[in-house]
């Protein structure tokens, strides 16, 4: 990639609609070249990356599957028996691919109105209050956060250690993501990190959310998956299917897409006061990260689209 990339990235940030008061950091990598980072506005520290967390949770699940400690055909009820009877009909693979028919829980505006934070116990309690599912498991793809919260609980119960400790020892430390952590509270954000929007619910649920990281660490994550350093890249990037065999464009915590005819692995994240995007282009051996202290998701997606096109063009 040529030396003009930082200038072009800066121009794309402005073209996406980010102005003088906005704070954004972008990471880009192509081939064997070192990553390039471009900051716009006042620099910031470790930030919450919201649903970008899901692919990290999925990697924890994949490690247990590879070790034979977790069967994706096992029922949710086997691992979280305190849920209602419908949990016996939901398989782990349904949770991974958002086909479990679970209702949403921990809805942002309801939490804000009630003055509550989003936590794992709160989401499980809310799920427990639903007597029925939204759809028959395996029949509909419907993106729902609680499935990934349940996955974090399953990992914790199998491993016998707190989920953040499992992720740290099995993922973050081995590949050198020193600034990355899952944060369950009780404080609304980790020490030294950039806070989310004041007065909004804290994103303390694990699995669906809960990761605090930096652009540099997430670029390291992209590199580790590109090189299959964790031995789970094949699983993470395998698209799911409904029970009748219909393919869906979602793998293990990541959208499995194409761009200009090339494979694209991508996911976004959104919470109060921030939005994030992460992408990998295996054919180009390229990766991209955007973290913006801004919850205008469309603007962050627009920037990510243009940066991905830049990487595709090479």
PDB file of C-alpha atoms in Angstrom:
ATOM      1  CA  UNK A   1       0.000   0.000   0.000  1.00  0.00           C
ATOM      2  CA  UNK A   2       1.390   3.411  -0.913  1.00  0.00           C
ATOM      3  CA  UNK A   3       2.503   6.158   1.439  1.00  0.00           C
ATOM      4  CA  UNK A   4      -0.495   8.310   0.604  1.00  0.00           C
ATOM      5  CA  UNK A   5      -2.836   6.056   2.570  1.00  0.00           C
ATOM      6  CA  UNK A   6      -2.926   8.195   5.741  1.00  0.00           C
ATOM      7  CA  UNK A   7      -3.877  11.252   3.708  1.00  0.00           C
ATOM      8  CA  UNK A   8      -6.592   9.372   1.838  1.00  0.00           C
ATOM      9  CA  UNK A   9      -7.928   7.888   5.067  1.00  0.00           C
ATOM     10  CA  UNK A  10      -8.086  11.357   6.624  1.00  0.00           C
ATOM     11  CA  UNK A  11      -9.994  12.601   3.589  1.00  0.00           C
ATOM     12  CA  UNK A  12     -12.420   9.686   3.811  1.00  0.00           C
ATOM     13  CA  UNK A  13     -13.081  10.483   7.476  1.00  0.00           C
ATOM     14  CA  UNK A  14     -14.096  14.000   6.507  1.00  0.00           C
ATOM     15  CA  UNK A  15     -16.111  12.779   3.518  1.00  0.00           C
ATOM     16  CA  UNK A  16     -18.099  10.501   5.843  1.00  0.00           C
ATOM     17  CA  UNK A  17     -19.248  13.609   7.698  1.00  0.00           C
ATOM     18  CA  UNK A  18     -16.930  13.817  10.684  1.00  0.00           C
ATOM     19  CA  UNK A  19     -16.187  17.404  11.634  1.00  0.00           C
ATOM     20  CA  UNK A  20     -13.726  19.280  13.802  1.00  0.00           C
ATOM     21  CA  UNK A  21     -15.347  18.307  17.100  1.00  0.00           C
ATOM     22  CA  UNK A  22     -15.654  14.596  16.318  1.00  0.00           C
ATOM     23  CA  UNK A  23     -13.246  11.965  17.627  1.00  0.00           C
ATOM     24  CA  UNK A  24     -12.388   8.988  15.426  1.00  0.00           C
ATOM     25  CA  UNK A  25      -9.508   6.551  15.078  1.00  0.00           C
ATOM     26  CA  UNK A  26      -8.946   4.323  12.049  1.00  0.00           C
ATOM     27  CA  UNK A  27      -6.606   1.377  11.613  1.00  0.00           C
ATOM     28  CA  UNK A  28      -5.732  -0.087   8.201  1.00  0.00           C
ATOM     29  CA  UNK A  29      -3.472  -2.873   7.028  1.00  0.00           C
ATOM     30  CA  UNK A  30      -2.804  -4.380   3.606  1.00  0.00           C
ATOM     31  CA  UNK A  31      -0.569  -7.367   2.882  1.00  0.00           C
ATOM     32  CA  UNK A  32       2.774  -7.386   4.673  1.00  0.00           C
ATOM     33  CA  UNK A  33       2.853  -3.642   5.249  1.00  0.00           C
ATOM     34  CA  UNK A  34       2.658  -2.485   8.880  1.00  0.00           C
ATOM     35  CA  UNK A  35      -0.686  -1.114  10.052  1.00  0.00           C
ATOM     36  CA  UNK A  36      -1.469   2.556   9.537  1.00  0.00           C
ATOM     37  CA  UNK A  37      -3.406   4.565  12.128  1.00  0.00           C
ATOM     38  CA  UNK A  38      -5.185   7.842  11.513  1.00  0.00           C
ATOM     39  CA  UNK A  39      -6.774   9.868  14.307  1.00  0.00           C
ATOM     40  CA  UNK A  40      -9.301  12.635  13.825  1.00  0.00           C
ATOM     41  CA  UNK A  41     -10.010  15.052  16.643  1.00  0.00           C
ATOM     42  CA  UNK A  42      -8.781  14.701  20.204  1.00  0.00           C
ATOM     43  CA  UNK A  43      -7.111  11.317  20.834  1.00  0.00           C
ATOM     44  CA  UNK A  44      -8.823   8.895  23.216  1.00  0.00           C
ATOM     45  CA  UNK A  45      -7.929   5.804  25.204  1.00  0.00           C
ATOM     46  CA  UNK A  46      -9.424   2.328  25.432  1.00  0.00           C
ATOM     47  CA  UNK A  47     -13.092   2.405  24.382  1.00  0.00           C
ATOM     48  CA  UNK A  48     -16.060   0.044  24.431  1.00  0.00           C
ATOM     49  CA  UNK A  49     -16.519  -1.669  21.057  1.00  0.00           C
ATOM     50  CA  UNK A  50     -20.036  -3.001  21.733  1.00  0.00           C
ATOM     51  CA  UNK A  51     -21.102  -5.819  19.380  1.00  0.00           C
ATOM     52  CA  UNK A  52     -17.639  -6.172  17.870  1.00  0.00           C
ATOM     53  CA  UNK A  53     -17.295  -8.224  21.070  1.00  0.00           C
ATOM     54  CA  UNK A  54     -19.389 -11.007  19.552  1.00  0.00           C
ATOM     55  CA  UNK A  55     -16.633 -12.455  17.372  1.00  0.00           C
ATOM     56  CA  UNK A  56     -14.333 -12.542  20.395  1.00  0.00           C
ATOM     57  CA  UNK A  57     -17.009 -14.387  22.376  1.00  0.00           C
ATOM     58  CA  UNK A  58     -17.447 -16.753  19.424  1.00  0.00           C
ATOM     59  CA  UNK A  59     -13.715 -17.470  19.457  1.00  0.00           C
ATOM     60  CA  UNK A  60     -13.985 -18.516  23.115  1.00  0.00           C
ATOM     61  CA  UNK A  61     -16.835 -20.845  22.181  1.00  0.00           C
ATOM     62  CA  UNK A  62     -14.861 -22.201  19.219  1.00  0.00           C
ATOM     63  CA  UNK A  63     -11.887 -23.033  21.441  1.00  0.00           C
ATOM     64  CA  UNK A  64     -14.129 -25.211  23.632  1.00  0.00           C
ATOM     65  CA  UNK A  65     -15.674 -26.841  20.562  1.00  0.00           C
ATOM     66  CA  UNK A  66     -12.221 -27.631  19.165  1.00  0.00           C
ATOM     67  CA  UNK A  67     -11.262 -29.194  22.506  1.00  0.00           C
ATOM     68  CA  UNK A  68     -14.369 -31.389  22.510  1.00  0.00           C
ATOM     69  CA  UNK A  69     -15.747 -29.707  25.624  1.00  0.00           C
ATOM     70  CA  UNK A  70     -18.791 -28.222  23.919  1.00  0.00           C
ATOM     71  CA  UNK A  71     -21.103 -29.718  21.306  1.00  0.00           C
ATOM     72  CA  UNK A  72     -22.884 -27.115  19.168  1.00  0.00           C
ATOM     73  CA  UNK A  73     -25.849 -29.507  19.004  1.00  0.00           C
ATOM     74  CA  UNK A  74     -26.268 -29.452  22.784  1.00  0.00           C
ATOM     75  CA  UNK A  75     -29.352 -27.705  24.132  1.00  0.00           C
ATOM     76  CA  UNK A  76     -29.244 -24.345  25.854  1.00  0.00           C
ATOM     77  CA  UNK A  77     -31.127 -25.959  28.753  1.00  0.00           C
ATOM     78  CA  UNK A  78     -28.170 -28.253  29.412  1.00  0.00           C
ATOM     79  CA  UNK A  79     -25.990 -25.268  30.293  1.00  0.00           C
ATOM     80  CA  UNK A  80     -28.486 -22.730  31.645  1.00  0.00           C
ATOM     81  CA  UNK A  81     -31.240 -24.882  33.185  1.00  0.00           C
ATOM     82  CA  UNK A  82     -32.769 -21.934  35.013  1.00  0.00           C
ATOM     83  CA  UNK A  83     -34.232 -20.625  31.738  1.00  0.00           C
ATOM     84  CA  UNK A  84     -37.837 -21.553  30.792  1.00  0.00           C
ATOM     85  CA  UNK A  85     -38.779 -24.829  29.080  1.00  0.00           C
ATOM     86  CA  UNK A  86     -38.158 -23.381  25.609  1.00  0.00           C
ATOM     87  CA  UNK A  87     -34.403 -23.549  26.299  1.00  0.00           C
ATOM     88  CA  UNK A  88     -34.566 -27.302  25.623  1.00  0.00           C
ATOM     89  CA  UNK A  89     -35.410 -26.542  21.964  1.00  0.00           C
ATOM     90  CA  UNK A  90     -32.556 -24.085  21.374  1.00  0.00           C
ATOM     91  CA  UNK A  91     -29.173 -25.461  20.315  1.00  0.00           C
ATOM     92  CA  UNK A  92     -25.818 -23.782  20.855  1.00  0.00           C
ATOM     93  CA  UNK A  93     -25.431 -23.385  17.084  1.00  0.00           C
ATOM     94  CA  UNK A  94     -28.713 -21.473  17.029  1.00  0.00           C
ATOM     95  CA  UNK A  95     -27.239 -18.984  19.487  1.00  0.00           C
ATOM     96  CA  UNK A  96     -24.055 -18.630  17.427  1.00  0.00           C
ATOM     97  CA  UNK A  97     -25.914 -17.847  14.203  1.00  0.00           C
ATOM     98  CA  UNK A  98     -28.846 -15.831  15.660  1.00  0.00           C
ATOM     99  CA  UNK A  99     -31.413 -18.436  14.675  1.00  0.00           C
ATOM    100  CA  UNK A 100     -32.586 -19.373  18.171  1.00  0.00           C
ATOM    101  CA  UNK A 101     -35.749 -17.293  18.162  1.00  0.00           C
ATOM    102  CA  UNK A 102     -34.773 -15.639  21.444  1.00  0.00           C
ATOM    103  CA  UNK A 103     -36.529 -12.399  22.379  1.00  0.00           C
ATOM    104  CA  UNK A 104     -34.446  -9.291  22.862  1.00  0.00           C
ATOM    105  CA  UNK A 105     -33.449  -8.490  26.448  1.00  0.00           C
ATOM    106  CA  UNK A 106     -31.675  -5.533  28.002  1.00  0.00           C
ATOM    107  CA  UNK A 107     -33.217  -3.136  25.487  1.00  0.00           C
ATOM    108  CA  UNK A 108     -31.353   0.170  25.678  1.00  0.00           C
ATOM    109  CA  UNK A 109     -34.168   2.680  26.041  1.00  0.00           C
ATOM    110  CA  UNK A 110     -36.044   0.561  28.576  1.00  0.00           C
ATOM    111  CA  UNK A 111     -32.877   0.357  30.669  1.00  0.00           C
ATOM    112  CA  UNK A 112     -32.292   4.083  30.368  1.00  0.00           C
ATOM    113  CA  UNK A 113     -35.846   4.858  31.449  1.00  0.00           C
ATOM    114  CA  UNK A 114     -35.468   2.543  34.437  1.00  0.00           C
ATOM    115  CA  UNK A 115     -32.028   3.888  35.331  1.00  0.00           C
ATOM    116  CA  UNK A 116     -30.441   0.450  35.091  1.00  0.00           C
ATOM    117  CA  UNK A 117     -27.199  -0.845  33.594  1.00  0.00           C
ATOM    118  CA  UNK A 118     -27.064  -3.726  31.123  1.00  0.00           C
ATOM    119  CA  UNK A 119     -25.716  -6.778  32.951  1.00  0.00           C
ATOM    120  CA  UNK A 120     -25.602 -10.545  32.468  1.00  0.00           C
ATOM    121  CA  UNK A 121     -27.852 -11.285  35.473  1.00  0.00           C
ATOM    122  CA  UNK A 122     -30.335  -8.682  34.268  1.00  0.00           C
ATOM    123  CA  UNK A 123     -30.485 -10.119  30.768  1.00  0.00           C
ATOM    124  CA  UNK A 124     -30.888 -13.682  32.027  1.00  0.00           C
ATOM    125  CA  UNK A 125     -33.646 -12.588  34.395  1.00  0.00           C
ATOM    126  CA  UNK A 126     -35.433 -10.826  31.545  1.00  0.00           C
ATOM    127  CA  UNK A 127     -35.128 -13.915  29.323  1.00  0.00           C
ATOM    128  CA  UNK A 128     -36.522 -15.979  32.164  1.00  0.00           C
ATOM    129  CA  UNK A 129     -39.650 -13.852  32.125  1.00  0.00           C
ATOM    130  CA  UNK A 130     -40.537 -14.829  28.560  1.00  0.00           C
ATOM    131  CA  UNK A 131     -42.732 -17.902  28.343  1.00  0.00           C
ATOM    132  CA  UNK A 132     -42.329 -18.321  24.580  1.00  0.00           C
ATOM    133  CA  UNK A 133     -39.780 -17.717  21.833  1.00  0.00           C
ATOM    134  CA  UNK A 134     -40.262 -15.283  18.950  1.00  0.00           C
ATOM    135  CA  UNK A 135     -39.912 -18.073  16.388  1.00  0.00           C
ATOM    136  CA  UNK A 136     -39.191 -21.782  16.197  1.00  0.00           C
ATOM    137  CA  UNK A 137     -35.427 -22.290  16.639  1.00  0.00           C
ATOM    138  CA  UNK A 138     -33.584 -22.807  13.371  1.00  0.00           C
ATOM    139  CA  UNK A 139     -36.285 -21.320  11.130  1.00  0.00           C
ATOM    140  CA  UNK A 140     -35.494 -17.583  11.080  1.00  0.00           C
ATOM    141  CA  UNK A 141     -32.316 -15.486  11.187  1.00  0.00           C
ATOM    142  CA  UNK A 142     -32.987 -12.622  13.589  1.00  0.00           C
ATOM    143  CA  UNK A 143     -30.089 -10.731  15.171  1.00  0.00           C
ATOM    144  CA  UNK A 144     -30.589 -10.861  18.945  1.00  0.00           C
ATOM    145  CA  UNK A 145     -28.058  -9.936  21.610  1.00  0.00           C
ATOM    146  CA  UNK A 146     -29.104 -12.346  24.407  1.00  0.00           C
ATOM    147  CA  UNK A 147     -27.886 -15.393  22.500  1.00  0.00           C
ATOM    148  CA  UNK A 148     -24.318 -14.181  22.832  1.00  0.00           C
ATOM    149  CA  UNK A 149     -24.807 -13.338  26.490  1.00  0.00           C
ATOM    150  CA  UNK A 150     -25.912 -16.953  26.947  1.00  0.00           C
ATOM    151  CA  UNK A 151     -22.784 -18.111  25.106  1.00  0.00           C
ATOM    152  CA  UNK A 152     -20.571 -16.246  27.577  1.00  0.00           C
ATOM    153  CA  UNK A 153     -22.386 -17.963  30.458  1.00  0.00           C
ATOM    154  CA  UNK A 154     -21.913 -21.366  28.785  1.00  0.00           C
ATOM    155  CA  UNK A 155     -18.170 -20.750  28.375  1.00  0.00           C
ATOM    156  CA  UNK A 156     -17.905 -19.680  32.009  1.00  0.00           C
ATOM    157  CA  UNK A 157     -19.729 -22.753  33.300  1.00  0.00           C
ATOM    158  CA  UNK A 158     -17.703 -25.172  31.196  1.00  0.00           C
ATOM    159  CA  UNK A 159     -14.358 -23.530  31.958  1.00  0.00           C
ATOM    160  CA  UNK A 160     -15.085 -23.039  35.646  1.00  0.00           C
ATOM    161  CA  UNK A 161     -13.584 -19.536  35.653  1.00  0.00           C
ATOM    162  CA  UNK A 162     -15.072 -16.071  35.118  1.00  0.00           C
ATOM    163  CA  UNK A 163     -15.605 -15.392  31.441  1.00  0.00           C
ATOM    164  CA  UNK A 164     -13.296 -12.320  31.370  1.00  0.00           C
ATOM    165  CA  UNK A 165     -10.496 -14.454  32.840  1.00  0.00           C
ATOM    166  CA  UNK A 166     -11.005 -17.146  30.193  1.00  0.00           C
ATOM    167  CA  UNK A 167     -10.888 -14.583  27.374  1.00  0.00           C
ATOM    168  CA  UNK A 168      -7.792 -12.946  28.816  1.00  0.00           C
ATOM    169  CA  UNK A 169      -5.811 -16.170  29.304  1.00  0.00           C
ATOM    170  CA  UNK A 170      -6.909 -17.928  26.114  1.00  0.00           C
ATOM    171  CA  UNK A 171      -7.172 -15.035  23.662  1.00  0.00           C
ATOM    172  CA  UNK A 172      -5.857 -11.654  24.713  1.00  0.00           C
ATOM    173  CA  UNK A 173      -2.598 -12.653  26.401  1.00  0.00           C
ATOM    174  CA  UNK A 174      -1.480 -15.259  23.822  1.00  0.00           C
ATOM    175  CA  UNK A 175      -1.789 -12.860  20.891  1.00  0.00           C
ATOM    176  CA  UNK A 176      -0.639  -9.705  22.696  1.00  0.00           C
ATOM    177  CA  UNK A 177      -3.851  -7.696  23.115  1.00  0.00           C
ATOM    178  CA  UNK A 178      -2.638  -6.097  26.344  1.00  0.00           C
ATOM    179  CA  UNK A 179      -5.100  -3.185  26.299  1.00  0.00           C
ATOM    180  CA  UNK A 180      -8.210  -5.350  25.731  1.00  0.00           C
ATOM    181  CA  UNK A 181     -10.572  -6.688  28.382  1.00  0.00           C
ATOM    182  CA  UNK A 182     -14.133  -7.722  29.076  1.00  0.00           C
ATOM    183  CA  UNK A 183     -15.575  -5.442  31.741  1.00  0.00           C
ATOM    184  CA  UNK A 184     -18.517  -6.632  33.897  1.00  0.00           C
ATOM    185  CA  UNK A 185     -18.478  -3.696  36.317  1.00  0.00           C
ATOM    186  CA  UNK A 186     -19.423  -2.687  38.922  1.00  0.00           C
ATOM    187  CA  UNK A 187     -18.061   0.646  37.687  1.00  0.00           C
ATOM    188  CA  UNK A 188     -19.539   1.664  34.309  1.00  0.00           C
ATOM    189  CA  UNK A 189     -16.170   1.555  32.565  1.00  0.00           C
ATOM    190  CA  UNK A 190     -12.650   0.227  33.239  1.00  0.00           C
ATOM    191  CA  UNK A 191     -10.045   2.474  34.891  1.00  0.00           C
ATOM    192  CA  UNK A 192      -8.280   4.717  32.385  1.00  0.00           C
ATOM    193  CA  UNK A 193     -10.723   4.064  29.548  1.00  0.00           C
ATOM    194  CA  UNK A 194     -12.858   6.503  27.603  1.00  0.00           C
ATOM    195  CA  UNK A 195     -16.344   6.603  29.199  1.00  0.00           C
ATOM    196  CA  UNK A 196     -19.519   5.941  27.286  1.00  0.00           C
ATOM    197  CA  UNK A 197     -22.238   8.589  27.226  1.00  0.00           C
ATOM    198  CA  UNK A 198     -22.894  10.026  30.685  1.00  0.00           C
ATOM    199  CA  UNK A 199     -26.353   9.127  32.005  1.00  0.00           C
ATOM    200  CA  UNK A 200     -26.795   6.127  29.721  1.00  0.00           C
ATOM    201  CA  UNK A 201     -26.832   2.469  30.825  1.00  0.00           C
ATOM    202  CA  UNK A 202     -23.375   0.984  31.232  1.00  0.00           C
ATOM    203  CA  UNK A 203     -22.600  -1.828  28.738  1.00  0.00           C
ATOM    204  CA  UNK A 204     -21.743  -4.436  31.375  1.00  0.00           C
ATOM    205  CA  UNK A 205     -23.282  -7.495  29.714  1.00  0.00           C
ATOM    206  CA  UNK A 206     -20.687  -9.987  28.529  1.00  0.00           C
ATOM    207  CA  UNK A 207     -20.737 -11.927  25.295  1.00  0.00           C
ATOM    208  CA  UNK A 208     -22.970  -9.662  23.265  1.00  0.00           C
ATOM    209  CA  UNK A 209     -20.993  -6.625  24.396  1.00  0.00           C
ATOM    210  CA  UNK A 210     -18.511  -5.904  27.170  1.00  0.00           C
ATOM    211  CA  UNK A 211     -15.159  -5.633  25.341  1.00  0.00           C
ATOM    212  CA  UNK A 212     -13.069  -2.505  25.800  1.00  0.00           C
ATOM    213  CA  UNK A 213     -10.180  -2.207  23.372  1.00  0.00           C
ATOM    214  CA  UNK A 214      -8.064  -0.002  21.125  1.00  0.00           C
ATOM    215  CA  UNK A 215      -7.656   0.266  17.377  1.00  0.00           C
ATOM    216  CA  UNK A 216      -4.155  -1.217  17.655  1.00  0.00           C
ATOM    217  CA  UNK A 217      -5.374  -4.231  19.632  1.00  0.00           C
ATOM    218  CA  UNK A 218      -8.252  -4.853  17.231  1.00  0.00           C
ATOM    219  CA  UNK A 219      -5.863  -4.696  14.305  1.00  0.00           C
ATOM    220  CA  UNK A 220      -3.794  -7.302  16.134  1.00  0.00           C
ATOM    221  CA  UNK A 221      -7.005  -9.369  16.440  1.00  0.00           C
ATOM    222  CA  UNK A 222      -7.506  -9.100  12.681  1.00  0.00           C
ATOM    223  CA  UNK A 223      -3.935 -10.241  12.084  1.00  0.00           C
ATOM    224  CA  UNK A 224      -4.296 -13.196  14.458  1.00  0.00           C
ATOM    225  CA  UNK A 225      -7.444 -14.378  12.695  1.00  0.00           C
ATOM    226  CA  UNK A 226      -5.894 -13.858   9.256  1.00  0.00           C
ATOM    227  CA  UNK A 227      -2.979 -16.089  10.316  1.00  0.00           C
ATOM    228  CA  UNK A 228      -5.228 -18.521  12.241  1.00  0.00           C
ATOM    229  CA  UNK A 229      -3.045 -18.118  15.308  1.00  0.00           C
ATOM    230  CA  UNK A 230      -5.861 -19.327  17.560  1.00  0.00           C
ATOM    231  CA  UNK A 231      -6.842 -22.287  15.384  1.00  0.00           C
ATOM    232  CA  UNK A 232     -10.475 -21.163  15.109  1.00  0.00           C
ATOM    233  CA  UNK A 233     -10.543 -18.890  12.044  1.00  0.00           C
ATOM    234  CA  UNK A 234     -12.154 -21.541   9.873  1.00  0.00           C
ATOM    235  CA  UNK A 235     -15.063 -21.895  12.271  1.00  0.00           C
ATOM    236  CA  UNK A 236     -15.530 -18.173  12.835  1.00  0.00           C
ATOM    237  CA  UNK A 237     -15.746 -17.468   9.123  1.00  0.00           C
ATOM    238  CA  UNK A 238     -18.104 -20.325   8.260  1.00  0.00           C
ATOM    239  CA  UNK A 239     -21.547 -19.005   7.355  1.00  0.00           C
ATOM    240  CA  UNK A 240     -24.488 -20.519   9.192  1.00  0.00           C
ATOM    241  CA  UNK A 241     -27.622 -22.187   7.884  1.00  0.00           C
ATOM    242  CA  UNK A 242     -31.204 -22.511   8.945  1.00  0.00           C
ATOM    243  CA  UNK A 243     -32.294 -26.000   9.928  1.00  0.00           C
ATOM    244  CA  UNK A 244     -33.701 -26.565   6.428  1.00  0.00           C
ATOM    245  CA  UNK A 245     -30.293 -25.846   4.906  1.00  0.00           C
ATOM    246  CA  UNK A 246     -30.961 -22.255   3.791  1.00  0.00           C
ATOM    247  CA  UNK A 247     -27.665 -20.320   4.036  1.00  0.00           C
ATOM    248  CA  UNK A 248     -27.442 -17.115   6.058  1.00  0.00           C
ATOM    249  CA  UNK A 249     -24.748 -14.428   5.803  1.00  0.00           C
ATOM    250  CA  UNK A 250     -23.602 -14.767   9.416  1.00  0.00           C
ATOM    251  CA  UNK A 251     -20.822 -16.918  10.770  1.00  0.00           C
ATOM    252  CA  UNK A 252     -19.561 -17.069  14.342  1.00  0.00           C
ATOM    253  CA  UNK A 253     -20.023 -13.512  15.590  1.00  0.00           C
ATOM    254  CA  UNK A 254     -19.217 -12.016  12.194  1.00  0.00           C
ATOM    255  CA  UNK A 255     -21.032 -11.209   8.960  1.00  0.00           C
ATOM    256  CA  UNK A 256     -19.741 -13.399   6.117  1.00  0.00           C
ATOM    257  CA  UNK A 257     -20.116 -11.256   2.994  1.00  0.00           C
ATOM    258  CA  UNK A 258     -18.512 -10.335  -0.322  1.00  0.00           C
ATOM    259  CA  UNK A 259     -17.297  -6.982  -1.636  1.00  0.00           C
ATOM    260  CA  UNK A 260     -16.551  -6.511  -5.328  1.00  0.00           C
ATOM    261  CA  UNK A 261     -16.513 -10.292  -5.597  1.00  0.00           C
ATOM    262  CA  UNK A 262     -14.032 -10.791  -2.744  1.00  0.00           C
ATOM    263  CA  UNK A 263     -14.710 -12.395   0.674  1.00  0.00           C
ATOM    264  CA  UNK A 264     -15.418  -9.880   3.435  1.00  0.00           C
ATOM    265  CA  UNK A 265     -15.699 -10.647   7.159  1.00  0.00           C
ATOM    266  CA  UNK A 266     -17.225  -7.728   8.994  1.00  0.00           C
ATOM    267  CA  UNK A 267     -19.132  -6.622  12.083  1.00  0.00           C
ATOM    268  CA  UNK A 268     -20.222  -3.402  13.731  1.00  0.00           C
ATOM    269  CA  UNK A 269     -20.910  -2.241  17.248  1.00  0.00           C
ATOM    270  CA  UNK A 270     -23.083   0.521  18.689  1.00  0.00           C
ATOM    271  CA  UNK A 271     -23.652   1.915  22.165  1.00  0.00           C
ATOM    272  CA  UNK A 272     -24.430   5.298  23.650  1.00  0.00           C
ATOM    273  CA  UNK A 273     -21.741   7.718  22.537  1.00  0.00           C
ATOM    274  CA  UNK A 274     -19.732   5.325  20.386  1.00  0.00           C
ATOM    275  CA  UNK A 275     -19.788   3.149  17.292  1.00  0.00           C
ATOM    276  CA  UNK A 276     -17.248   0.736  15.866  1.00  0.00           C
ATOM    277  CA  UNK A 277     -16.578  -1.315  12.755  1.00  0.00           C
ATOM    278  CA  UNK A 278     -14.119  -4.128  12.078  1.00  0.00           C
ATOM    279  CA  UNK A 279     -13.429  -5.917   8.795  1.00  0.00           C
ATOM    280  CA  UNK A 280     -11.100  -8.444   7.212  1.00  0.00           C
ATOM    281  CA  UNK A 281     -10.477  -9.050   3.505  1.00  0.00           C
ATOM    282  CA  UNK A 282      -8.633 -12.392   3.262  1.00  0.00           C
ATOM    283  CA  UNK A 283      -7.970 -12.200  -0.481  1.00  0.00           C
ATOM    284  CA  UNK A 284      -6.166  -8.880  -0.032  1.00  0.00           C
ATOM    285  CA  UNK A 285      -4.678  -9.938   3.324  1.00  0.00           C
ATOM    286  CA  UNK A 286      -6.133  -6.707   4.586  1.00  0.00           C
ATOM    287  CA  UNK A 287      -7.967  -5.472   7.666  1.00  0.00           C
ATOM    288  CA  UNK A 288      -9.683  -2.365   8.951  1.00  0.00           C
ATOM    289  CA  UNK A 289     -10.936  -0.944  12.250  1.00  0.00           C
ATOM    290  CA  UNK A 290     -12.930   2.192  13.027  1.00  0.00           C
ATOM    291  CA  UNK A 291     -13.751   3.422  16.529  1.00  0.00           C
ATOM    292  CA  UNK A 292     -15.754   6.642  16.756  1.00  0.00           C
ATOM    293  CA  UNK A 293     -16.974   8.441  19.853  1.00  0.00           C
ATOM    294  CA  UNK A 294     -20.303   8.919  18.151  1.00  0.00           C
ATOM    295  CA  UNK A 295     -23.498   6.850  18.022  1.00  0.00           C
ATOM    296  CA  UNK A 296     -24.470   7.882  14.499  1.00  0.00           C
ATOM    297  CA  UNK A 297     -24.038   4.347  13.223  1.00  0.00           C
ATOM    298  CA  UNK A 298     -24.771   5.220   9.590  1.00  0.00           C
ATOM    299  CA  UNK A 299     -21.842   7.627   9.516  1.00  0.00           C
ATOM    300  CA  UNK A 300     -19.428   5.025  10.905  1.00  0.00           C
ATOM    301  CA  UNK A 301     -20.729   2.440   8.422  1.00  0.00           C
ATOM    302  CA  UNK A 302     -20.272   4.929   5.584  1.00  0.00           C
ATOM    303  CA  UNK A 303     -16.662   5.511   6.623  1.00  0.00           C
ATOM    304  CA  UNK A 304     -16.045   1.770   6.957  1.00  0.00           C
ATOM    305  CA  UNK A 305     -17.497   1.155   3.488  1.00  0.00           C
ATOM    306  CA  UNK A 306     -15.142   3.662   1.917  1.00  0.00           C
ATOM    307  CA  UNK A 307     -12.138   2.296   3.774  1.00  0.00           C
ATOM    308  CA  UNK A 308     -13.008  -1.260   2.722  1.00  0.00           C
ATOM    309  CA  UNK A 309     -13.238  -0.095  -0.895  1.00  0.00           C
ATOM    310  CA  UNK A 310      -9.796   1.469  -0.466  1.00  0.00           C
ATOM    311  CA  UNK A 311      -8.406  -1.856   0.715  1.00  0.00           C
ATOM    312  CA  UNK A 312     -10.104  -3.789  -2.092  1.00  0.00           C
ATOM    313  CA  UNK A 313      -8.572  -1.429  -4.643  1.00  0.00           C
ATOM    314  CA  UNK A 314      -5.208  -2.055  -2.995  1.00  0.00           C
TER     315      UNK A 314
END
